[in-house]
Amino acid sequence: MLVLAVYFVSKIGSKKVKPFPKYWHPLLMENVLFYRNLPKAKQVVFQQRMMQFLSEVYIDGVQLELQELDKILIAASPVIPVFGFDEWHYTNLSGILLYPDNFNEDMQFSSKDKSRNIGGIVGNGRFEKQMILSKKALHHGFKNTTDKSNTGIHEFVHLIDKLDDFTDGIPERLLEHQYTIPWLKLIHAEMEVINANKSDIRNYGGTNEAEFFAVAAEYFFERPDLFKRKHPELYKMLVECFRQEPGVLEK
């Protein structure tokens, strides 16, 4: 694992912002529903934000060759949750490794390894500012638009949560102070419902406050209309938090 940390440090460097490849547009239209729902002018902004992100973060594949769609989905994932902000930089991220499949707690992804149920992880300690994503999980999150889940969005929401150095489900950089207590009350109430198996929010959201925030955000961006209907109070809070209403931007 130490080799992995050194690998990141040696490979990361600042890069110029490259022009958006025009042939990425149809791939985005086909694979990223959030982008497809944007008006053309907003799509251009989305493209620019993707390229800005790619200039600030190093991405590489482990035992796989990065494909164009891999880069597109990775770059789209961080833009979606902060698209309501005029400018955003993930100052707590330097590099991303893309694994071919899900992995275990030892970062092993071979078919011979057991308990490979992790699709993404944000590093801590000596792996601070690093993220590992499973290609399988990343692609599934964008391909399946009805399952309320998206690994890429989930992990970047964790990074947003972590900007104040605490991954606690309270996005202090997003929520104004007066919303903190109502937000916590809402989280705990919803987690109780989840843990009683009476919610359509993914069970993993009942693990702790940080996972609830990330899981709820996935649902919010993947199925906004259903989320609004099923969880109106939580929906309003996330609209305030992310400063946007997915699928309503074009109106």
mmCIF file of N, CA and C in Angstrom, residues 1 12 18 52 70 136 156 162 206 218 243 246:
data_model
loop_
_atom_site.group_PDB
_atom_site.id
_atom_site.type_symbol
_atom_site.label_atom_id
_atom_site.label_comp_id
_atom_site.label_asym_id
_atom_site.label_seq_id
_atom_site.Cartn_x
_atom_site.Cartn_y
_atom_site.Cartn_z
ATOM 1 N N MET A 1 0.820 -1.201 0.000
ATOM 2 C CA MET A 1 0.000 0.000 0.000
ATOM 3 C C MET A 1 0.859 1.260 0.000
ATOM 4 N N ILE A 12 1.225 12.938 -9.755
ATOM 5 C CA ILE A 12 0.335 14.088 -9.761
ATOM 6 C C ILE A 12 1.099 15.374 -10.065
ATOM 7 N N LYS A 18 -7.420 21.549 -20.832
ATOM 8 C CA LYS A 18 -7.508 21.224 -22.257
ATOM 9 C C LYS A 18 -8.897 21.544 -22.803
ATOM 10 N N GLN A 52 -11.921 21.351 -16.288
ATOM 11 C CA GLN A 52 -11.222 21.978 -15.172
ATOM 12 C C GLN A 52 -10.846 20.918 -14.141
ATOM 13 N N ASP A 70 -14.501 5.916 -19.538
ATOM 14 C CA ASP A 70 -14.050 5.920 -18.142
ATOM 15 C C ASP A 70 -13.762 7.349 -17.691
ATOM 16 N N LYS A 136 -16.427 -1.208 -12.751
ATOM 17 C CA LYS A 136 -17.718 -1.900 -12.817
ATOM 18 C C LYS A 136 -18.801 -1.097 -12.110
ATOM 19 N N PHE A 156 -17.884 11.351 -4.315
ATOM 20 C CA PHE A 156 -17.582 12.780 -4.351
ATOM 21 C C PHE A 156 -18.399 13.557 -3.321
ATOM 22 N N LYS A 162 -16.259 16.003 3.581
ATOM 23 C CA LYS A 162 -14.968 15.967 4.272
ATOM 24 C C LYS A 162 -14.186 17.274 4.172
ATOM 25 N N GLY A 206 -28.542 3.829 6.410
ATOM 26 C CA GLY A 206 -28.791 3.746 7.837
ATOM 27 C C GLY A 206 -27.550 3.444 8.646
ATOM 28 N N GLU A 218 -27.204 10.419 -3.778
ATOM 29 C CA GLU A 218 -27.307 9.565 -4.962
ATOM 30 C C GLU A 218 -28.752 9.530 -5.466
ATOM 31 N N ARG A 243 -27.988 23.636 -4.001
ATOM 32 C CA ARG A 243 -28.350 24.826 -4.777
ATOM 33 C C ARG A 243 -28.806 24.491 -6.198
ATOM 34 N N PRO A 246 -32.184 18.881 -9.739
ATOM 35 C CA PRO A 246 -31.874 18.061 -10.913
ATOM 36 C C PRO A 246 -33.117 17.833 -11.770
#
